[in-house]
CSV table of C-alpha atoms and ligand atoms in Angstrom, one decimal:
chain,number,residue,atom,x,y,z
A,1,MET,CA,37.4,125.1,92.6
A,2,ILE,CA,35.0,122.7,91.1
A,3,ALA,CA,32.5,121.5,93.7
A,4,GLY,CA,31.7,125.0,94.9
A,5,HIS,CA,30.5,126.0,91.4
A,6,PHE,CA,28.1,123.0,91.4
A,7,GLY,CA,26.8,124.0,94.8
A,8,PHE,CA,26.1,127.5,93.6
A,9,ALA,CA,24.2,126.1,90.6
A,10,ALA,CA,22.0,124.0,92.9
A,11,LEU,CA,21.3,127.1,95.0
A,12,VAL,CA,20.2,129.0,91.9
A,13,LYS,CA,17.9,126.1,90.9
A,14,SER,CA,16.0,126.5,94.2
A,15,ARG,CA,15.1,130.0,93.1
A,16,GLU,CA,14.8,129.7,89.3
A,17,ARG,CA,12.9,126.5,88.9
A,18,GLN,CA,12.3,126.9,85.2
A,19,ALA,CA,16.0,126.6,84.4
A,20,PRO,CA,16.9,122.9,83.9
A,21,LEU,CA,19.3,121.6,86.5
A,22,TRP,CA,21.6,120.1,83.9
A,23,ALA,CA,21.9,123.4,82.0
A,24,LEU,CA,22.7,125.2,85.3
A,25,MET,CA,25.4,122.6,86.1
A,26,LEU,CA,26.8,123.1,82.6
A,27,ALA,CA,26.7,126.9,82.9
A,28,THR,CA,28.5,126.9,86.2
A,29,VAL,CA,31.6,125.2,84.8
A,30,TRP,CA,31.2,126.6,81.2
A,31,LEU,CA,34.5,128.6,81.5
A,32,ASP,CA,36.4,125.4,82.6
A,33,ILE,CA,34.8,123.4,79.8
A,34,VAL,CA,36.2,125.9,77.2
A,35,PHE,CA,39.5,125.8,79.2
A,36,VAL,CA,40.0,122.1,78.5
A,37,PRO,CA,40.7,122.2,74.8
A,38,LEU,CA,42.9,125.3,75.2
A,39,PHE,CA,44.8,123.6,78.0
A,40,LEU,CA,45.3,120.5,75.8
A,41,ALA,CA,46.5,122.7,73.0
A,42,GLY,CA,49.0,124.4,75.4
A,43,ILE,CA,47.4,127.8,75.0
A,44,GLU,CA,46.2,128.0,78.6
A,45,THR,CA,48.4,126.4,81.3
A,46,ILE,CA,48.7,125.6,85.0
A,47,GLU,CA,52.0,125.9,86.7
A,48,PRO,CA,52.6,124.7,90.3
A,49,VAL,CA,53.1,127.3,92.9
A,50,PRO,CA,56.9,127.6,93.5
A,51,GLY,CA,58.0,125.2,96.3
A,52,THR,CA,55.0,122.9,95.8
A,53,HIS,CA,54.1,120.0,93.6
A,54,GLY,CA,50.8,121.6,92.7
A,55,GLY,CA,47.6,120.0,93.9
A,56,TYR,CA,44.5,121.6,95.5
A,57,GLY,CA,44.9,125.4,95.3
A,58,ALA,CA,48.6,125.2,94.6
A,59,GLY,CA,48.5,126.2,91.0
A,60,ILE,CA,49.1,129.4,89.1
A,61,ILE,CA,46.5,129.2,86.4
A,62,HIS,CA,47.3,130.9,83.1
A,63,ALA,CA,43.8,130.8,81.7
A,64,ASP,CA,44.3,134.1,80.0
A,65,TYR,CA,41.4,133.8,77.6
A,66,THR,CA,38.6,131.8,79.2
A,67,HIS,CA,39.2,133.3,82.7
A,68,SER,CA,40.0,136.9,81.8
A,69,LEU,CA,37.3,139.3,82.9
A,70,VAL,CA,36.4,140.2,79.4
A,71,GLY,CA,36.7,136.7,78.1
A,72,ALA,CA,34.4,135.4,80.9
A,73,LEU,CA,31.8,138.0,80.2
A,74,PHE,CA,32.0,137.1,76.5
A,75,LEU,CA,31.7,133.4,77.0
A,76,SER,CA,28.9,133.9,79.5
A,77,ALA,CA,27.0,136.1,77.0
A,78,VAL,CA,27.4,133.5,74.3
A,79,LEU,CA,26.0,130.8,76.6
A,80,GLY,CA,23.2,133.0,77.8
A,81,ILE,CA,22.1,133.9,74.3
A,82,ALA,CA,22.3,130.3,73.1
A,83,PHE,CA,20.1,129.0,75.9
A,84,GLY,CA,17.9,132.2,75.8
A,85,THR,CA,16.8,131.7,72.2
A,86,ARG,CA,15.7,128.2,73.2
A,87,TRP,CA,14.1,128.7,76.7
A,88,GLY,CA,13.3,132.4,76.7
A,89,GLN,CA,15.0,135.5,77.9
A,90,ARG,CA,14.8,135.0,81.7
A,91,THR,CA,16.4,131.5,81.6
A,92,GLY,CA,19.0,132.8,79.2
A,93,VAL,CA,19.9,135.7,81.6
A,94,VAL,CA,20.0,133.3,84.6
A,95,LEU,CA,22.3,130.9,82.8
A,96,GLY,CA,24.5,133.7,81.6
A,97,PHE,CA,24.7,134.9,85.2
A,98,VAL,CA,25.5,131.5,86.5
A,99,SER,CA,28.3,131.1,84.0
A,100,PHE,CA,29.8,134.4,85.1
A,101,SER,CA,29.4,133.4,88.8
A,102,HIS,CA,32.2,131.0,88.0
A,103,TRP,CA,34.5,133.9,87.4
A,104,LEU,CA,33.4,135.6,90.6
A,105,LEU,CA,34.0,132.5,92.7
A,106,ASP,CA,37.3,131.9,91.0
A,107,LEU,CA,38.3,135.5,91.7
A,108,ILE,CA,38.0,134.7,95.5
A,109,VAL,CA,40.4,131.7,95.4
A,110,HIS,CA,42.8,132.3,92.5
A,111,ARG,CA,46.3,133.6,93.2
A,112,HIS,CA,46.5,136.9,91.3
A,113,ASP,CA,46.5,135.1,88.0
A,114,ILE,CA,43.3,136.4,86.4
A,115,PRO,CA,43.9,139.0,83.7
A,116,VAL,CA,41.4,141.7,82.8
A,117,LEU,CA,41.7,141.5,79.0
A,118,PRO,CA,42.0,138.3,76.9
A,119,GLY,CA,45.6,137.2,76.4
A,120,ASN,CA,46.5,139.7,79.2
A,121,VAL,CA,46.7,142.4,76.6
A,122,GLY,CA,48.0,145.6,78.0
A,123,GLN,CA,49.6,143.8,81.0
A,124,LEU,CA,47.0,145.2,83.4
A,125,PRO,CA,47.3,144.2,87.0
A,126,LYS,CA,46.1,140.6,87.5
A,127,LEU,CA,43.2,139.8,89.8
A,128,GLY,CA,42.5,137.1,92.5
A,129,PHE,CA,42.1,137.3,96.2
A,130,GLY,CA,44.2,134.2,96.8
A,131,LEU,CA,42.0,132.3,99.3
A,132,TRP,CA,43.8,129.2,98.0
A,133,GLN,CA,46.8,130.4,100.2
A,134,LEU,CA,44.6,129.1,103.0
A,135,PRO,CA,43.5,125.7,101.6
A,136,TRP,CA,41.4,124.8,104.7
A,137,ALA,CA,39.5,128.1,104.3
A,138,ALA,CA,38.9,127.4,100.6
A,139,VAL,CA,37.8,123.8,101.2
A,140,SER,CA,35.4,125.1,104.0
A,141,ALA,CA,33.9,127.6,101.6
A,142,GLU,CA,33.4,124.9,98.9
A,143,PHE,CA,31.9,122.6,101.6
A,144,ALA,CA,29.5,125.4,102.6
A,145,LEU,CA,28.5,126.1,99.0
A,146,VAL,CA,27.8,122.5,98.3
A,147,SER,CA,25.8,122.0,101.5
A,148,ALA,CA,23.8,125.2,101.1
A,149,GLY,CA,23.1,124.3,97.5
A,150,ALA,CA,21.8,120.8,98.4
A,151,TRP,CA,19.8,122.2,101.4
A,152,PHE,CA,18.0,125.0,99.4
A,153,TYR,CA,17.4,122.6,96.5
A,154,TRP,CA,15.8,120.1,98.9
A,155,ARG,CA,13.6,122.8,100.5
A,156,ALA,CA,12.4,124.0,97.0
A,157,ALA,CA,11.9,120.5,95.6
A,158,ARG,CA,10.0,119.5,98.8
A,159,SER,CA,7.6,122.4,98.5
A,160,VAL,CA,7.0,121.7,94.9
A,161,SER,CA,6.1,118.0,95.6
A,162,LEU,CA,4.0,119.0,98.7
A,163,ALA,CA,2.0,121.5,96.5
A,164,ALA,CA,1.5,118.8,93.9
A,165,GLY,CA,0.5,116.2,96.6
A,166,MET,CA,3.3,114.0,95.5
A,167,PRO,CA,5.6,111.9,97.8
A,168,GLN,CA,8.7,113.8,98.9
A,169,ARG,CA,11.1,110.9,98.5
A,170,ARG,CA,12.4,112.1,95.1
A,171,ALA,CA,13.2,115.6,96.4
A,172,ALA,CA,15.2,114.0,99.3
A,173,VAL,CA,17.0,111.6,97.0
A,174,VAL,CA,18.0,114.2,94.4
A,175,SER,CA,19.2,116.6,97.1
A,176,LEU,CA,21.2,113.9,98.7
A,177,MET,CA,22.8,113.0,95.4
A,178,ILE,CA,23.7,116.7,94.8
A,179,TRP,CA,25.3,116.8,98.3
A,180,VAL,CA,27.2,113.5,98.2
A,181,GLY,CA,28.2,114.1,94.5
A,182,GLY,CA,29.5,117.6,95.4
A,183,LEU,CA,31.4,116.3,98.3
A,184,LEU,CA,32.9,113.5,96.2
A,185,VAL,CA,34.1,116.1,93.6
A,186,LEU,CA,35.5,118.1,96.4
A,187,ALA,CA,37.3,115.1,97.9
A,188,PHE,CA,38.8,114.2,94.4
A,189,ASP,CA,39.8,117.8,93.9
A,190,VAL,CA,41.6,118.0,97.3
A,191,THR,CA,43.4,114.7,97.0
A,192,GLY,CA,44.6,115.6,93.5
A,193,ILE,CA,42.7,112.9,91.6
A,194,LEU,CA,41.2,115.6,89.4
A,195,GLY,CA,44.7,117.0,88.7
B,212,ZN,ZN1,37.7,128.1,86.5
Protein backbone atom coordinates (compact mmCIF):
# COMPACT_ATOMS: atom_id res chain seq x y z
CA MET A 1 0.00 0.00 0.00
CA ILE A 2 1.38 3.37 -1.02
CA ALA A 3 -1.43 5.51 -2.46
CA GLY A 4 -3.76 4.86 0.48
CA HIS A 5 -1.23 6.34 2.89
CA PHE A 6 -1.08 9.57 0.87
CA GLY A 7 -4.89 9.70 0.79
CA PHE A 8 -5.00 9.49 4.56
CA ALA A 9 -2.41 12.28 4.86
CA ALA A 10 -4.57 14.58 2.68
CA LEU A 11 -7.55 13.74 4.89
CA VAL A 12 -5.61 14.76 8.00
CA LYS A 13 -4.56 18.00 6.28
CA SER A 14 -8.23 18.96 5.93
CA ARG A 15 -8.53 18.85 9.76
CA GLU A 16 -5.07 19.96 10.88
CA ARG A 17 -4.41 22.92 8.64
CA GLN A 18 -1.31 24.10 10.52
CA ALA A 19 0.60 20.95 9.55
CA PRO A 20 2.41 21.45 6.20
CA LEU A 21 1.12 19.11 3.47
CA TRP A 22 4.64 18.01 2.50
CA ALA A 23 5.43 17.03 6.11
CA LEU A 24 2.19 15.04 6.31
CA MET A 25 3.05 13.28 3.04
CA LEU A 26 6.53 12.52 4.38
CA ALA A 27 5.17 11.28 7.74
CA THR A 28 2.65 8.99 6.06
CA VAL A 29 5.40 7.01 4.28
CA TRP A 30 8.14 7.55 6.89
CA LEU A 31 8.30 3.83 7.80
CA ASP A 32 8.73 2.93 4.11
CA ILE A 33 11.41 5.61 3.68
CA VAL A 34 13.46 4.05 6.48
CA PHE A 35 12.69 0.64 4.95
CA VAL A 36 14.48 1.52 1.67
CA PRO A 37 18.11 1.59 2.95
CA LEU A 38 17.49 -1.52 5.09
CA PHE A 39 16.00 -3.23 2.02
CA LEU A 40 19.02 -2.26 -0.11
CA ALA A 41 21.31 -3.58 2.63
CA GLY A 42 19.41 -6.87 2.64
CA ILE A 43 18.36 -6.47 6.29
CA GLU A 44 14.65 -6.20 5.42
CA THR A 45 13.37 -8.23 2.46
CA ILE A 46 10.29 -8.97 0.34
CA GLU A 47 9.60 -12.49 -0.79
CA PRO A 48 6.89 -13.35 -3.34
CA VAL A 49 3.88 -15.22 -2.01
CA PRO A 50 4.43 -18.90 -2.93
CA GLY A 51 2.90 -19.68 -6.30
CA THR A 52 3.02 -16.05 -7.48
CA HIS A 53 5.57 -13.78 -9.09
CA GLY A 54 4.97 -11.09 -6.52
CA GLY A 55 3.35 -7.84 -7.64
CA TYR A 56 0.54 -5.92 -5.95
CA GLY A 57 -0.29 -7.46 -2.59
CA ALA A 58 1.57 -10.69 -3.41
CA GLY A 59 4.59 -10.19 -1.16
CA ILE A 60 5.58 -11.47 2.25
CA ILE A 61 7.35 -8.42 3.62
CA HIS A 62 10.07 -9.04 6.18
CA ALA A 63 10.31 -5.47 7.44
CA ASP A 64 11.05 -6.78 10.90
CA TYR A 65 12.50 -3.53 12.24
CA THR A 66 10.71 -0.62 10.52
CA HIS A 67 7.29 -2.30 10.49
CA SER A 68 7.41 -4.12 13.83
CA LEU A 69 4.88 -2.66 16.26
CA VAL A 70 7.55 -1.36 18.62
CA GLY A 71 9.81 -0.22 15.75
CA ALA A 72 6.94 1.72 14.15
CA LEU A 73 6.08 3.38 17.47
CA PHE A 74 9.74 4.32 17.94
CA LEU A 75 10.19 5.73 14.41
CA SER A 76 6.90 7.65 14.68
CA ALA A 77 7.99 9.14 18.02
CA VAL A 78 11.35 10.20 16.55
CA LEU A 79 9.61 11.93 13.63
CA GLY A 80 6.99 13.53 15.87
CA ILE A 81 9.60 14.90 18.28
CA ALA A 82 11.82 16.17 15.43
CA PHE A 83 8.95 18.11 13.81
CA GLY A 84 7.46 19.04 17.18
CA THR A 85 10.57 20.93 18.27
CA ARG A 86 10.27 22.92 15.04
CA TRP A 87 6.52 23.52 14.69
CA GLY A 88 5.18 23.00 18.17
CA GLN A 89 3.75 20.16 20.16
CA ARG A 90 0.41 19.79 18.41
CA THR A 91 1.91 19.51 14.93
CA GLY A 92 4.52 17.09 16.28
CA VAL A 93 1.82 14.86 17.78
CA VAL A 94 -0.22 15.00 14.55
CA LEU A 95 2.80 14.05 12.42
CA GLY A 96 3.78 11.26 14.82
CA PHE A 97 0.22 9.94 14.64
CA VAL A 98 0.17 10.13 10.84
CA SER A 99 3.45 8.21 10.77
CA PHE A 100 1.96 5.50 12.97
CA SER A 101 -1.22 5.43 10.83
CA HIS A 102 1.07 3.83 8.21
CA TRP A 103 1.46 0.82 10.50
CA LEU A 104 -2.29 0.62 11.17
CA LEU A 105 -3.15 0.72 7.46
CA ASP A 106 -0.41 -1.80 6.65
CA LEU A 107 -1.80 -4.03 9.42
CA ILE A 108 -5.05 -4.31 7.46
CA VAL A 109 -3.44 -5.43 4.20
CA HIS A 110 -0.25 -7.30 5.20
CA ARG A 111 -0.23 -11.09 5.22
CA HIS A 112 0.65 -12.03 8.82
CA ASP A 113 4.21 -10.77 8.38
CA ILE A 114 4.30 -7.92 10.94
CA PRO A 115 6.24 -8.73 14.13
CA VAL A 116 5.54 -7.14 17.48
CA LEU A 117 9.16 -6.61 18.52
CA PRO A 118 12.04 -5.38 16.31
CA GLY A 119 13.87 -8.26 14.65
CA ASN A 120 10.95 -10.51 15.67
CA VAL A 121 12.63 -11.01 19.03
CA GLY A 122 10.79 -13.62 21.07
CA GLN A 123 9.10 -15.08 17.97
CA LEU A 124 5.72 -13.66 19.04
CA PRO A 125 2.78 -14.32 16.68
CA LYS A 126 3.00 -12.08 13.60
CA LEU A 127 0.23 -9.65 12.74
CA GLY A 128 -1.65 -8.65 9.58
CA PHE A 129 -5.27 -9.09 8.53
CA GLY A 130 -4.26 -10.04 4.98
CA LEU A 131 -6.66 -7.92 2.92
CA TRP A 132 -4.11 -8.33 0.10
CA GLN A 133 -5.48 -11.86 -0.31
CA LEU A 134 -8.40 -10.06 -1.97
CA PRO A 135 -6.49 -7.63 -4.24
CA TRP A 136 -9.67 -6.00 -5.61
CA ALA A 137 -10.80 -5.20 -2.06
CA ALA A 138 -7.40 -3.71 -1.17
CA VAL A 139 -7.35 -1.63 -4.38
CA SER A 140 -10.90 -0.42 -3.65
CA ALA A 141 -9.89 0.57 -0.13
CA GLU A 142 -6.88 2.52 -1.47
CA PHE A 143 -9.08 4.17 -4.13
CA ALA A 144 -11.57 5.17 -1.42
CA LEU A 145 -8.81 6.61 0.79
CA VAL A 146 -7.29 8.65 -2.05
CA SER A 147 -10.73 9.92 -3.12
CA ALA A 148 -11.81 10.78 0.44
CA GLY A 149 -8.49 12.53 1.05
CA ALA A 150 -8.78 14.65 -2.11
CA TRP A 151 -12.46 15.41 -1.41
CA PHE A 152 -12.00 16.55 2.20
CA TYR A 153 -8.86 18.47 1.26
CA TRP A 154 -10.84 20.31 -1.42
CA ARG A 155 -13.68 21.16 1.00
CA ALA A 156 -11.25 22.48 3.61
CA ALA A 157 -9.14 24.44 1.11
CA ARG A 158 -12.27 25.88 -0.51
CA SER A 159 -13.63 27.16 2.80
CA VAL A 160 -10.24 28.73 3.59
CA SER A 161 -10.17 30.61 0.28
CA LEU A 162 -13.86 31.56 0.61
CA ALA A 163 -13.20 33.04 4.05
CA ALA A 164 -10.21 34.95 2.68
CA GLY A 165 -12.25 36.19 -0.28
CA MET A 166 -9.83 34.55 -2.68
CA PRO A 167 -10.59 32.66 -5.89
CA GLN A 168 -11.21 28.96 -5.31
CA ARG A 169 -9.37 27.79 -8.39
CA ARG A 170 -6.19 26.94 -6.46
CA ALA A 171 -8.06 24.73 -3.97
CA ALA A 172 -9.64 22.83 -6.87
CA VAL A 173 -6.35 22.43 -8.74
CA VAL A 174 -4.39 21.18 -5.70
CA SER A 175 -7.18 18.74 -4.76
CA LEU A 176 -7.31 17.43 -8.31
CA MET A 177 -3.53 17.01 -8.26
CA ILE A 178 -3.79 15.02 -5.01
CA TRP A 179 -6.52 12.80 -6.52
CA VAL A 180 -4.87 12.21 -9.90
CA GLY A 181 -1.40 11.83 -8.31
CA GLY A 182 -2.77 9.30 -5.82
CA LEU A 183 -4.53 7.31 -8.53
CA LEU A 184 -1.35 7.30 -10.65
CA VAL A 185 0.64 5.93 -7.70
CA LEU A 186 -2.07 3.31 -7.19
CA ALA A 187 -1.98 2.38 -10.90
CA PHE A 188 1.83 2.07 -10.82
CA ASP A 189 1.60 -0.04 -7.66
CA VAL A 190 -1.03 -2.37 -9.13
CA THR A 191 0.76 -2.83 -12.47
CA GLY A 192 4.03 -3.55 -10.69
CA ILE A 193 5.96 -0.54 -11.96
CA LEU A 194 6.76 0.33 -8.33
CA GLY A 195 8.06 -3.20 -7.75
ZN1 LIG B 1 4.83 0.04 4.77
